[in-house]
mmCIF file of C-alpha atoms in Angstrom:
data_model
loop_
_atom_site.group_PDB
_atom_site.id
_atom_site.type_symbol
_atom_site.label_atom_id
_atom_site.label_comp_id
_atom_site.label_asym_id
_atom_site.label_seq_id
_atom_site.Cartn_x
_atom_site.Cartn_y
_atom_site.Cartn_z
ATOM 1 C CA ALA P 14 0.000 0.000 0.000
ATOM 2 C CA GLU P 15 2.850 2.373 0.791
ATOM 3 C CA VAL P 16 4.507 1.611 -2.551
ATOM 4 C CA ALA P 17 1.272 2.216 -4.436
ATOM 5 C CA LYS P 18 0.715 5.515 -2.608
ATOM 6 C CA SER P 19 4.250 6.721 -3.192
ATOM 7 C CA LEU P 20 4.030 6.037 -6.934
ATOM 8 C CA MET P 21 1.465 8.821 -7.234
ATOM 9 C CA ASP P 22 4.043 11.366 -6.115
ATOM 10 C CA TYR P 23 6.179 10.802 -9.221
ATOM 11 C CA SER P 24 5.634 12.091 -12.765
ATOM 12 C CA LEU P 25 5.731 8.735 -14.478
ATOM 13 C CA ALA P 26 4.611 8.002 -18.023
ATOM 14 C CA ASP P 27 1.590 5.699 -18.312
ATOM 15 C CA LYS P 28 3.714 2.815 -19.641
ATOM 16 C CA ASP P 29 6.114 3.165 -16.696
ATOM 17 C CA VAL P 30 3.235 3.149 -14.230
ATOM 18 C CA ALA P 31 1.814 0.010 -15.834
ATOM 19 C CA ARG P 32 5.218 -1.717 -15.745
ATOM 20 C CA LEU P 33 5.791 -0.887 -12.085
ATOM 21 C CA LEU P 34 2.339 -1.993 -10.999
ATOM 22 C CA ARG P 35 2.610 -5.280 -12.918
ATOM 23 C CA SER P 36 5.849 -5.963 -11.049
ATOM 24 C CA LEU P 37 4.276 -5.447 -7.626
ATOM 25 C CA ASP P 38 3.750 -8.689 -5.732
ATOM 26 C CA PHE P 39 0.891 -8.213 -3.288
ATOM 27 C CA HIS P 40 1.249 -11.297 -1.104
ATOM 28 C CA THR P 41 -2.260 -11.550 0.324
ATOM 29 C CA LYS P 42 -5.747 -10.498 -0.627
ATOM 30 C CA ALA P 43 -5.748 -8.073 2.310
ATOM 31 C CA ASP P 44 -2.554 -6.424 1.044
ATOM 32 C CA ARG P 45 -3.980 -6.097 -2.453
ATOM 33 C CA THR P 46 -7.259 -4.670 -1.205
ATOM 34 C CA GLN P 47 -5.419 -2.176 0.992
ATOM 35 C CA ALA P 48 -3.313 -1.000 -1.954
ATOM 36 C CA LEU P 49 -6.408 -0.419 -4.060
ATOM 37 C CA THR P 50 -8.229 1.329 -1.219
ATOM 38 C CA THR P 51 -5.243 3.650 -0.791
ATOM 39 C CA LEU P 52 -5.470 4.601 -4.460
ATOM 40 C CA LEU P 53 -9.236 5.096 -4.408
ATOM 41 C CA THR P 54 -9.225 7.277 -1.281
ATOM 42 C CA ALA P 55 -6.211 9.443 -2.103
ATOM 43 C CA ALA P 56 -6.539 13.204 -2.384
ATOM 44 C CA PRO P 57 -7.955 14.489 -5.680
ATOM 45 C CA ALA P 58 -5.552 14.662 -8.605
ATOM 46 C CA LYS P 59 -3.863 18.036 -9.107
ATOM 47 C CA ASN P 60 -4.227 18.031 -12.902
ATOM 48 C CA ASP P 61 -5.446 15.967 -15.866
ATOM 49 C CA ALA P 62 -2.108 14.254 -16.399
ATOM 50 C CA GLU P 63 -2.001 13.103 -12.792
ATOM 51 C CA ALA P 64 -5.629 11.920 -13.017
ATOM 52 C CA VAL P 65 -4.769 9.788 -16.043
ATOM 53 C CA ARG P 66 -1.768 8.247 -14.274
ATOM 54 C CA ARG P 67 -3.812 7.597 -11.154
ATOM 55 C CA ASP P 68 -6.553 5.852 -13.144
ATOM 56 C CA GLN P 69 -3.926 3.623 -14.718
ATOM 57 C CA LEU P 70 -2.486 2.834 -11.299
ATOM 58 C CA MET P 71 -5.919 1.855 -10.040
ATOM 59 C CA ILE P 72 -6.599 -0.337 -13.101
ATOM 60 C CA GLU P 73 -3.334 -2.184 -12.563
ATOM 61 C CA ALA P 74 -4.144 -2.607 -8.870
ATOM 62 C CA MET P 75 -7.594 -3.959 -9.781
ATOM 63 C CA LEU P 76 -5.982 -6.444 -12.158
ATOM 64 C CA LYS P 77 -4.182 -7.838 -9.116
ATOM 65 C CA LEU P 78 -7.587 -8.555 -7.582
ATOM 66 C CA PRO P 79 -9.332 -10.903 -10.052
ATOM 67 C CA GLU P 80 -11.486 -12.332 -7.250
ATOM 68 C CA GLN P 81 -12.962 -8.903 -6.413
ATOM 69 C CA LYS P 82 -16.547 -8.350 -7.610
ATOM 70 C CA LEU P 83 -15.896 -5.046 -9.311
ATOM 71 C CA ALA P 84 -19.424 -4.715 -10.688
ATOM 72 C CA ASP P 85 -20.590 -4.172 -7.090
ATOM 73 C CA ARG P 86 -18.170 -1.306 -6.487
ATOM 74 C CA ALA P 87 -19.374 1.901 -8.127
ATOM 75 C CA ASP P 88 -16.054 3.646 -7.497
ATOM 76 C CA MET P 89 -14.122 0.880 -9.245
ATOM 77 C CA VAL P 90 -16.563 0.719 -12.163
ATOM 78 C CA GLU P 91 -16.220 4.463 -12.670
ATOM 79 C CA VAL P 92 -12.450 4.111 -13.023
ATOM 80 C CA ILE P 93 -12.822 1.213 -15.482
ATOM 81 C CA GLN P 94 -15.261 3.177 -17.630
ATOM 82 C CA ARG P 95 -12.945 6.195 -17.702
ATOM 83 C CA VAL P 96 -9.937 4.157 -18.792
ATOM 84 C CA LEU P 97 -11.913 2.218 -21.419
ATOM 85 C CA GLY P 98 -13.255 5.453 -22.822
ATOM 86 C CA ARG P 99 -9.774 6.945 -22.989
ATOM 87 C CA THR P 100 -7.633 4.179 -24.467
ATOM 88 C CA LYS P 101 -7.647 3.481 -28.214
ATOM 89 C CA ASP P 102 -5.525 0.341 -27.828
ATOM 90 C CA ARG P 103 -7.882 -2.554 -28.629
ATOM 91 C CA ALA P 104 -5.601 -5.119 -26.974
ATOM 92 C CA GLU P 105 -5.570 -3.049 -23.771
ATOM 93 C CA GLN P 106 -9.363 -2.706 -23.875
ATOM 94 C CA LEU P 107 -9.632 -6.488 -24.209
ATOM 95 C CA ARG P 108 -7.252 -7.099 -21.278
ATOM 96 C CA ILE P 109 -9.314 -4.866 -19.021
ATOM 97 C CA LEU P 110 -12.685 -6.246 -20.125
ATOM 98 C CA LYS P 111 -11.648 -9.883 -19.739
ATOM 99 C CA GLN P 112 -10.336 -9.416 -16.205
ATOM 100 C CA LEU P 113 -12.457 -6.569 -14.892
ATOM 101 C CA GLY P 114 -15.944 -7.457 -16.014
ATOM 102 C CA THR P 115 -18.744 -4.964 -15.415
ATOM 103 C CA LYS P 116 -22.436 -4.999 -16.288
ATOM 104 C CA ASP P 117 -21.822 -3.657 -19.804
ATOM 105 C CA SER P 118 -18.789 -5.855 -20.532
ATOM 106 C CA VAL P 119 -20.594 -8.055 -23.072
ATOM 107 C CA ALA P 120 -21.782 -5.031 -25.048
ATOM 108 C CA ARG P 121 -18.265 -3.597 -24.990
ATOM 109 C CA LEU P 122 -16.753 -6.934 -26.059
ATOM 110 C CA ILE P 123 -19.205 -7.110 -28.973
ATOM 111 C CA GLU P 124 -18.227 -3.588 -30.001
ATOM 112 C CA LEU P 125 -14.556 -4.576 -29.773
ATOM 113 C CA GLY P 126 -15.104 -7.687 -31.870
ATOM 114 C CA MET P 127 -16.975 -5.707 -34.522
ATOM 115 C CA SER P 128 -14.481 -2.836 -34.822
ATOM 116 C CA GLY P 129 -11.275 -2.573 -36.821
ATOM 117 C CA GLU P 130 -9.818 -5.404 -38.874
ATOM 118 C CA VAL P 131 -10.758 -9.000 -38.174
ATOM 119 C CA ASP P 132 -7.766 -9.999 -36.053
ATOM 120 C CA SER P 133 -6.781 -11.893 -32.914
ATOM 121 C CA THR P 134 -8.309 -9.165 -30.719
ATOM 122 C CA SER P 135 -11.668 -9.452 -32.496
ATOM 123 C CA VAL P 136 -11.692 -13.220 -32.074
ATOM 124 C CA ALA P 137 -10.540 -13.069 -28.440
ATOM 125 C CA ALA P 138 -13.350 -10.611 -27.664
ATOM 126 C CA PHE P 139 -15.989 -13.016 -29.005
ATOM 127 C CA GLU P 140 -14.300 -15.951 -27.279
ATOM 128 C CA ALA P 141 -14.494 -14.060 -23.974
ATOM 129 C CA ILE P 142 -18.255 -13.746 -24.501
ATOM 130 C CA LEU P 143 -18.541 -17.460 -25.243
ATOM 131 C CA ALA P 144 -16.428 -18.346 -22.198
ATOM 132 C CA ALA P 145 -18.845 -16.365 -20.027
ATOM 133 C CA ASP P 146 -21.782 -18.422 -21.422
ATOM 134 C CA LYS P 147 -23.166 -15.328 -23.121
ATOM 135 C CA GLY P 148 -23.152 -16.733 -26.638
ATOM 136 C CA ASP P 149 -26.844 -15.932 -27.081
ATOM 137 C CA ASP P 150 -25.899 -12.246 -26.981
ATOM 138 C CA LEU P 151 -24.088 -12.752 -30.301
ATOM 139 C CA LYS P 152 -27.160 -14.089 -32.092
ATOM 140 C CA PRO P 153 -28.808 -10.722 -32.905
ATOM 141 C CA ILE P 154 -25.751 -9.381 -34.742
ATOM 142 C CA VAL P 155 -25.133 -12.596 -36.699
ATOM 143 C CA LEU P 156 -28.826 -12.632 -37.645
ATOM 144 C CA ALA P 157 -28.886 -8.916 -38.467
ATOM 145 C CA GLN P 158 -30.530 -8.064 -41.782
ATOM 146 C CA LYS P 159 -27.725 -5.651 -42.685
ATOM 147 C CA VAL P 160 -25.212 -7.600 -44.782
ATOM 148 C CA GLU P 161 -22.107 -5.814 -43.474
ATOM 149 C CA THR P 162 -23.055 -6.459 -39.839
ATOM 150 C CA ALA P 163 -24.133 -10.080 -40.246
ATOM 151 C CA SER P 164 -21.192 -11.131 -42.416
ATOM 152 C CA ARG P 165 -18.635 -9.461 -40.108
ATOM 153 C CA ALA P 166 -20.085 -11.046 -36.971
ATOM 154 C CA ALA P 167 -20.273 -14.472 -38.622
ATOM 155 C CA GLU P 168 -16.699 -14.152 -39.899
ATOM 156 C CA VAL P 169 -15.362 -13.447 -36.396
ATOM 157 C CA LEU P 170 -17.478 -16.172 -34.774
ATOM 158 C CA ALA P 171 -16.302 -18.686 -37.391
ATOM 159 C CA LEU P 172 -12.724 -18.185 -36.187
ATOM 160 C CA CYS P 173 -13.561 -18.792 -32.527
ATOM 161 C CA ASN P 174 -12.778 -21.868 -30.476
ATOM 162 C CA GLY P 175 -14.117 -22.909 -27.108
ATOM 163 C CA ARG P 176 -17.160 -24.211 -25.300
ATOM 164 C CA GLY P 177 -20.442 -24.034 -27.170
ATOM 165 C CA THR P 178 -19.000 -22.530 -30.366
ATOM 166 C CA VAL P 179 -19.979 -25.397 -32.683
ATOM 167 C CA LYS P 180 -23.487 -25.594 -31.232
ATOM 168 C CA LEU P 181 -24.008 -21.839 -31.601
ATOM 169 C CA MET P 182 -22.702 -21.724 -35.174
ATOM 170 C CA SER P 183 -24.878 -24.678 -36.162
ATOM 171 C CA GLU P 184 -27.978 -23.030 -34.684
ATOM 172 C CA LEU P 185 -27.262 -19.781 -36.503
ATOM 173 C CA LEU P 186 -26.509 -21.560 -39.791
ATOM 174 C CA HIS P 187 -29.961 -23.169 -39.741
ATOM 175 C CA ASP P 188 -31.862 -20.116 -38.493
ATOM 176 C CA ALA P 189 -34.408 -18.994 -41.080
ATOM 177 C CA LYS P 190 -33.451 -15.341 -40.510
ATOM 178 C CA ALA P 191 -29.756 -15.847 -41.375
ATOM 179 C CA LEU P 192 -28.561 -14.107 -44.532
ATOM 180 C CA PRO P 193 -26.537 -16.104 -47.094
ATOM 181 C CA GLU P 194 -23.599 -13.761 -46.437
ATOM 182 C CA ALA P 195 -23.592 -14.926 -42.801
ATOM 183 C CA ARG P 196 -24.206 -18.599 -43.514
ATOM 184 C CA LEU P 197 -21.134 -18.976 -45.731
ATOM 185 C CA PRO P 198 -18.525 -18.056 -43.074
ATOM 186 C CA LEU P 199 -20.452 -20.085 -40.483
ATOM 187 C CA ALA P 200 -20.238 -23.170 -42.712
ATOM 188 C CA LYS P 201 -16.499 -22.635 -43.182
ATOM 189 C CA GLY P 202 -16.117 -22.176 -39.442
ATOM 190 C CA LEU P 203 -17.889 -25.449 -38.726
ATOM 191 C CA ALA P 204 -15.739 -27.254 -41.279
ATOM 192 C CA ARG P 205 -12.598 -26.203 -39.372
ATOM 193 C CA THR P 206 -13.228 -28.694 -36.568
ATOM 194 C CA ASP P 207 -14.114 -32.382 -36.400
ATOM 195 C CA PRO P 208 -17.344 -31.797 -34.365
ATOM 196 C CA GLY P 209 -18.348 -28.991 -36.726
ATOM 197 C CA SER P 210 -17.619 -31.117 -39.798
ATOM 198 C CA GLN P 211 -19.758 -33.910 -38.385
ATOM 199 C CA ALA P 212 -22.563 -31.412 -37.727
ATOM 200 C CA LEU P 213 -22.477 -30.387 -41.401
ATOM 201 C CA ILE P 214 -22.527 -34.045 -42.516
ATOM 202 C CA ASP P 215 -25.484 -34.809 -40.218
ATOM 203 C CA SER P 216 -27.352 -31.748 -41.491
ATOM 204 C CA ALA P 217 -26.777 -32.739 -45.118
ATOM 205 C CA ARG P 218 -27.931 -36.308 -44.479
ATOM 206 C CA SER P 219 -31.135 -35.061 -42.893
ATOM 207 C CA GLY P 220 -31.785 -32.721 -45.815
ATOM 208 C CA LYS P 221 -31.624 -29.628 -43.592
ATOM 209 C CA LEU P 222 -28.355 -28.083 -44.788
ATOM 210 C CA PRO P 223 -29.099 -24.678 -46.399
ATOM 211 C CA SER P 224 -28.575 -24.891 -50.152
ATOM 212 C CA GLU P 225 -26.357 -21.818 -50.322
ATOM 213 C CA VAL P 226 -23.603 -23.437 -48.243
ATOM 214 C CA ARG P 227 -23.465 -26.824 -49.978
ATOM 215 C CA PHE P 228 -20.594 -25.928 -52.284
ATOM 216 C CA VAL P 229 -18.435 -24.294 -49.602
ATOM 217 C CA ALA P 230 -19.160 -27.081 -47.111
ATOM 218 C CA GLY P 231 -18.521 -29.816 -49.651
ATOM 219 C CA SER P 232 -15.245 -28.301 -50.830
ATOM 220 C CA ALA P 233 -13.937 -28.071 -47.258
ATOM 221 C CA LEU P 234 -15.198 -31.466 -46.093
ATOM 222 C CA ARG P 235 -13.804 -33.347 -49.090
ATOM 223 C CA SER P 236 -10.381 -32.213 -47.826
ATOM 224 C CA SER P 237 -10.970 -33.205 -44.185
ATOM 225 C CA ARG P 238 -8.132 -34.894 -42.303
ATOM 226 C CA LYS P 239 -10.591 -37.587 -41.135
ATOM 227 C CA GLU P 240 -11.218 -40.366 -43.623
ATOM 228 C CA GLU P 241 -14.838 -40.946 -42.573
ATOM 229 C CA ILE P 242 -15.636 -37.250 -43.094
ATOM 230 C CA ARG P 243 -13.964 -37.262 -46.521
ATOM 231 C CA LYS P 244 -15.876 -40.363 -47.616
ATOM 232 C CA ALA P 245 -19.209 -38.991 -46.433
ATOM 233 C CA ALA P 246 -18.499 -35.674 -48.179
ATOM 234 C CA MET P 247 -17.714 -37.440 -51.467
ATOM 235 C CA ASP P 248 -21.158 -39.058 -51.362
ATOM 236 C CA LEU P 249 -23.103 -36.042 -50.124
ATOM 237 C CA PHE P 250 -21.230 -33.301 -52.006
ATOM 238 C CA PRO P 251 -19.851 -34.722 -55.274
ATOM 239 C CA SER P 252 -17.107 -32.553 -56.725
ATOM 240 C CA PRO P 253 -18.406 -30.444 -59.650
ATOM 241 C CA LYS P 254 -17.044 -31.371 -63.072
ATOM 242 C CA SER P 255 -15.603 -28.836 -65.495
ATOM 243 C CA LEU P 256 -15.362 -29.040 -69.298
ATOM 244 C CA GLY P 257 -14.068 -32.501 -70.209
ATOM 245 C CA LYS P 258 -15.612 -33.951 -67.032
ATOM 246 C CA GLU P 259 -12.486 -33.096 -65.024
ATOM 247 C CA PRO P 260 -13.150 -32.594 -61.294
ATOM 248 C CA VAL P 261 -12.885 -28.967 -60.200
ATOM 249 C CA PRO P 262 -10.005 -28.547 -57.704
ATOM 250 C CA PRO P 263 -10.937 -27.757 -54.075
ATOM 251 C CA LEU P 264 -11.685 -24.125 -53.295
ATOM 252 C CA ALA P 265 -8.511 -23.828 -51.196
ATOM 253 C CA GLU P 266 -6.440 -24.869 -54.222
ATOM 254 C CA LEU P 267 -8.302 -22.572 -56.620
ATOM 255 C CA LEU P 268 -7.521 -19.627 -54.341
ATOM 256 C CA THR P 269 -3.792 -20.142 -54.901
ATOM 257 C CA LYS P 270 -4.111 -19.721 -58.681
ATOM 258 C CA THR P 271 -4.028 -16.534 -60.755
ATOM 259 C CA GLY P 272 -5.228 -16.208 -64.325
ATOM 260 C CA ASP P 273 -5.115 -14.103 -67.466
ATOM 261 C CA ALA P 274 -7.611 -11.222 -67.310
ATOM 262 C CA GLY P 275 -7.532 -10.739 -71.109
ATOM 263 C CA SER P 276 -8.483 -14.356 -71.733
ATOM 264 C CA GLY P 277 -11.053 -14.108 -68.972
ATOM 265 C CA GLU P 278 -12.781 -11.195 -70.692
ATOM 266 C CA LYS P 279 -13.113 -13.228 -73.894
ATOM 267 C CA VAL P 280 -14.566 -16.215 -72.036
ATOM 268 C CA PHE P 281 -16.900 -13.873 -70.101
ATOM 269 C CA LYS P 282 -18.382 -12.598 -73.399
ATOM 270 C CA THR P 283 -18.469 -15.925 -75.259
ATOM 271 C CA THR P 284 -18.459 -19.490 -73.892
ATOM 272 C CA GLY P 285 -18.958 -18.324 -70.316
ATOM 273 C CA THR P 286 -22.279 -16.731 -71.394
ATOM 274 C CA CYS P 287 -21.893 -14.198 -68.534
ATOM 275 C CA ALA P 288 -22.756 -11.261 -70.815
ATOM 276 C CA ASN P 289 -26.135 -12.889 -71.531
ATOM 277 C CA CYS P 290 -27.316 -11.770 -68.086
ATOM 278 C CA HIS P 291 -24.804 -9.206 -66.780
ATOM 279 C CA GLN P 292 -23.725 -5.801 -67.984
ATOM 280 C CA VAL P 293 -20.174 -4.444 -67.803
ATOM 281 C CA ARG P 294 -19.779 -0.759 -68.648
ATOM 282 C CA GLY P 295 -23.079 -0.706 -70.520
ATOM 283 C CA GLN P 296 -22.474 -3.848 -72.575
ATOM 284 C CA GLY P 297 -24.481 -7.023 -72.028
ATOM 285 C CA LYS P 298 -28.040 -7.758 -70.893
ATOM 286 C CA VAL P 299 -29.622 -6.458 -67.701
ATOM 287 C CA VAL P 300 -30.915 -9.629 -66.042
ATOM 288 C CA GLY P 301 -28.564 -10.121 -63.114
ATOM 289 C CA PRO P 302 -26.543 -7.504 -61.210
ATOM 290 C CA ASP P 303 -24.356 -5.023 -63.103
ATOM 291 C CA LEU P 304 -20.749 -6.209 -62.716
ATOM 292 C CA THR P 305 -18.995 -2.983 -63.747
ATOM 293 C CA GLU P 306 -17.557 -2.492 -60.234
ATOM 294 C CA ILE P 307 -17.666 -6.087 -58.959
ATOM 295 C CA GLY P 308 -13.896 -6.116 -58.347
ATOM 296 C CA SER P 309 -14.373 -3.472 -55.643
ATOM 297 C CA LYS P 310 -17.114 -5.466 -53.931
ATOM 298 C CA LEU P 311 -16.152 -9.156 -53.882
ATOM 299 C CA THR P 312 -13.012 -11.065 -52.956
ATOM 300 C CA ARG P 313 -11.459 -13.735 -55.172
ATOM 301 C CA GLU P 314 -13.043 -16.404 -52.978
ATOM 302 C CA ALA P 315 -16.516 -14.861 -53.193
ATOM 303 C CA MET P 316 -16.246 -14.646 -56.990
ATOM 304 C CA LEU P 317 -15.195 -18.276 -57.315
ATOM 305 C CA VAL P 318 -18.127 -19.350 -55.165
ATOM 306 C CA SER P 319 -20.556 -17.166 -57.130
ATOM 307 C CA VAL P 320 -19.587 -18.915 -60.389
ATOM 308 C CA LEU P 321 -19.385 -22.454 -59.001
ATOM 309 C CA ASP P 322 -22.506 -22.144 -56.834
ATOM 310 C CA PRO P 323 -24.652 -19.160 -57.915
ATOM 311 C CA SER P 324 -27.265 -19.852 -55.243
ATOM 312 C CA ALA P 325 -24.693 -19.389 -52.468
ATOM 313 C CA GLY P 326 -25.103 -15.637 -52.364
ATOM 314 C CA ILE P 327 -28.121 -14.320 -54.265
ATOM 315 C CA SER P 328 -27.973 -10.524 -54.255
ATOM 316 C CA HIS P 329 -30.829 -8.587 -52.695
ATOM 317 C CA ASN P 330 -33.374 -7.549 -55.359
ATOM 318 C CA PHE P 331 -32.197 -10.405 -57.609
ATOM 319 C CA GLU P 332 -34.149 -13.246 -56.017
ATOM 320 C CA SER P 333 -35.868 -15.571 -58.448
ATOM 321 C CA TYR P 334 -39.616 -16.239 -58.281
ATOM 322 C CA SER P 335 -41.705 -19.059 -59.712
ATOM 323 C CA ALA P 336 -45.276 -18.348 -60.829
ATOM 324 C CA LEU P 337 -47.617 -21.318 -61.398
ATOM 325 C CA LEU P 338 -50.454 -20.241 -63.705
ATOM 326 C CA GLU P 339 -53.978 -21.669 -63.970
ATOM 327 C CA SER P 340 -53.012 -23.041 -67.384
ATOM 328 C CA GLY P 341 -50.318 -25.179 -65.782
ATOM 329 C CA GLN P 342 -47.524 -23.060 -67.230
ATOM 330 C CA VAL P 343 -44.656 -22.100 -64.901
ATOM 331 C CA VAL P 344 -42.896 -18.754 -65.350
ATOM 332 C CA VAL P 345 -39.595 -18.237 -63.543
ATOM 333 C CA GLY P 346 -37.791 -14.925 -63.336
ATOM 334 C CA LEU P 347 -36.634 -11.959 -61.310
ATOM 335 C CA MET P 348 -39.277 -9.775 -59.699
ATOM 336 C CA VAL P 349 -39.488 -6.534 -61.691
ATOM 337 C CA SER P 350 -42.647 -5.130 -60.145
ATOM 338 C CA GLN P 351 -45.768 -6.161 -58.272
ATOM 339 C CA THR P 352 -49.082 -4.314 -58.002
ATOM 340 C CA ASP P 353 -52.474 -5.247 -56.582
ATOM 341 C CA ASP P 354 -53.481 -6.976 -59.801
ATOM 342 C CA LYS P 355 -50.274 -7.747 -61.714
ATOM 343 C CA VAL P 356 -46.788 -9.275 -61.311
ATOM 344 C CA THR P 357 -43.952 -8.703 -63.769
ATOM 345 C CA LEU P 358 -41.064 -11.192 -63.931
ATOM 346 C CA LYS P 359 -37.911 -11.014 -66.065
ATOM 347 C CA ASP P 360 -36.718 -14.419 -67.292
ATOM 348 C CA ALA P 361 -33.170 -15.656 -67.964
ATOM 349 C CA GLN P 362 -33.342 -14.284 -71.517
ATOM 350 C CA GLY P 363 -34.105 -10.796 -70.240
ATOM 351 C CA ILE P 364 -37.740 -10.949 -71.400
ATOM 352 C CA GLU P 365 -40.247 -9.271 -69.075
ATOM 353 C CA ARG P 366 -43.522 -11.129 -68.630
ATOM 354 C CA SER P 367 -46.527 -9.446 -67.023
ATOM 355 C CA LEU P 368 -48.910 -11.852 -65.305
ATOM 356 C CA LEU P 369 -52.373 -11.115 -63.931
ATOM 357 C CA LYS P 370 -52.651 -12.159 -60.300
ATOM 358 C CA SER P 371 -56.052 -13.620 -61.072
ATOM 359 C CA GLU P 372 -54.285 -16.135 -63.350
ATOM 360 C CA ILE P 373 -51.590 -17.068 -60.805
ATOM 361 C CA GLU P 374 -52.282 -20.075 -58.595
ATOM 362 C CA GLN P 375 -49.013 -19.840 -56.686
ATOM 363 C CA LEU P 376 -46.157 -17.332 -56.514
ATOM 364 C CA LYS P 377 -43.091 -18.555 -54.641
ATOM 365 C CA LYS P 378 -39.577 -17.248 -54.049
ATOM 366 C CA GLN P 379 -36.960 -19.715 -55.300
ATOM 367 C CA GLU P 380 -33.956 -20.876 -53.278
ATOM 368 C CA LYS P 381 -31.933 -21.304 -56.451
ATOM 369 C CA SER P 382 -30.461 -18.485 -58.480
ATOM 370 C CA LEU P 383 -31.690 -17.738 -61.991
ATOM 371 C CA MET P 384 -28.043 -18.124 -63.001
ATOM 372 C CA PRO P 385 -27.438 -21.748 -64.153
ATOM 373 C CA ASP P 386 -25.730 -23.828 -61.466
ATOM 374 C CA ASN P 387 -23.985 -26.049 -64.020
ATOM 375 C CA LEU P 388 -22.152 -23.188 -65.721
ATOM 376 C CA ILE P 389 -18.797 -24.764 -64.834
ATOM 377 C CA GLU P 390 -19.574 -27.692 -67.158
ATOM 378 C CA ALA P 391 -19.020 -25.350 -70.109
ATOM 379 C CA LEU P 392 -15.698 -24.086 -68.729
ATOM 380 C CA SER P 393 -12.270 -25.515 -68.076
ATOM 381 C CA THR P 394 -10.588 -24.844 -64.744
ATOM 382 C CA LYS P 395 -8.341 -22.353 -66.564
ATOM 383 C CA ASP P 396 -11.431 -20.579 -67.962
ATOM 384 C CA LEU P 397 -12.826 -20.284 -64.441
ATOM 385 C CA ILE P 398 -9.602 -18.801 -63.069
ATOM 386 C CA ASP P 399 -9.330 -16.395 -66.015
ATOM 387 C CA ILE P 400 -12.929 -15.155 -65.646
ATOM 388 C CA VAL P 401 -12.362 -14.441 -61.949
ATOM 389 C CA GLU P 402 -9.094 -12.642 -62.780
ATOM 390 C CA TYR P 403 -10.990 -10.478 -65.283
ATOM 391 C CA MET P 404 -13.772 -9.664 -62.806
ATOM 392 C CA LEU P 405 -11.195 -8.646 -60.213
ATOM 393 C CA THR P 406 -10.090 -5.885 -62.614
ATOM 394 C CA LEU P 407 -13.616 -4.427 -62.736
ATOM 395 C CA LYS P 408 -13.185 -1.797 -60.055
ATOM 396 C CA LYS P 409 -14.793 1.485 -59.157
ATOM 397 C CA ALA P 410 -13.035 4.393 -60.836
ATOM 398 C CA SER P 411 -10.885 6.297 -58.361
#
């Protein structure tokens, strides 16, 4: 306690204060508590710089008291909140939150996991939530209907380890509210572990695995280190065949390859048939999304998946609908417009068809994309790599 009190009389930099306090060896709980009490009851700081140093001293003293219930001490909580609000160091914020939990710690850990780059701090923040049995608090952000939020949260969760992670990811993967952009990283996260891989196999066998993750799950599981998982994956998720009936390499292998953008542009406009549905800089048909700036929006992995499994990530406003008419005819296309008495769908040829609602027996949103899912059969593996290389060059003008 005397050492802690005397430290406040020196003009020490924050890092020096932290180093000194970490080196203190308070032998008993009573000694530690006395040191902290001395800091909390000292005379008011003379200036802002001294107040900052004193807060840091108190934080370090608190970190020596992991058994103390800080949430019950308003004076301690106030110090924690001040330091958390002041520091921009994400690793330091995590250290404090993990050891000095307060009532809003879960909310702060979520904020930490969702800020900055996806890194070890982001993952550790989510893992701290899982370790505290607060995994349910992560569900709303993974199930958010904003793509950026849901995909980021799912990406971080997919990298987590620890108790209950596989169960939580599996629940979220099968939740009807989950966006495709969240399901894809969740499927990859499950495939990282043996229990998660088995959960994907069981889901596929029961017919419950969401269609948009079948390609990603199959690609990962066919490369599993466990023979029984690999064999099951070969049966449940047969490898797609390219031109010449050659098996398409696993996604992990495709990601290591680069192609020729010039050749890719030619394939895009000819045998790839991409221009039949997509425009690039005003050329092509307007059926699917305009790809003029696709290179600024999707990663190489996302582009590969979009070609190999178009239903894996159907863009908003480009969902396909099936209309069963009284005549028995079925019209499939993108929803262009819908009024009280009429529905207009645009088919794969870009033809708009207006249908009277009085003639429609059933109108249903399709799980599958209007884009053909066997497109790869018309391409070689080289064609696929070249097309992706070309699309990566289609960026927003700076």
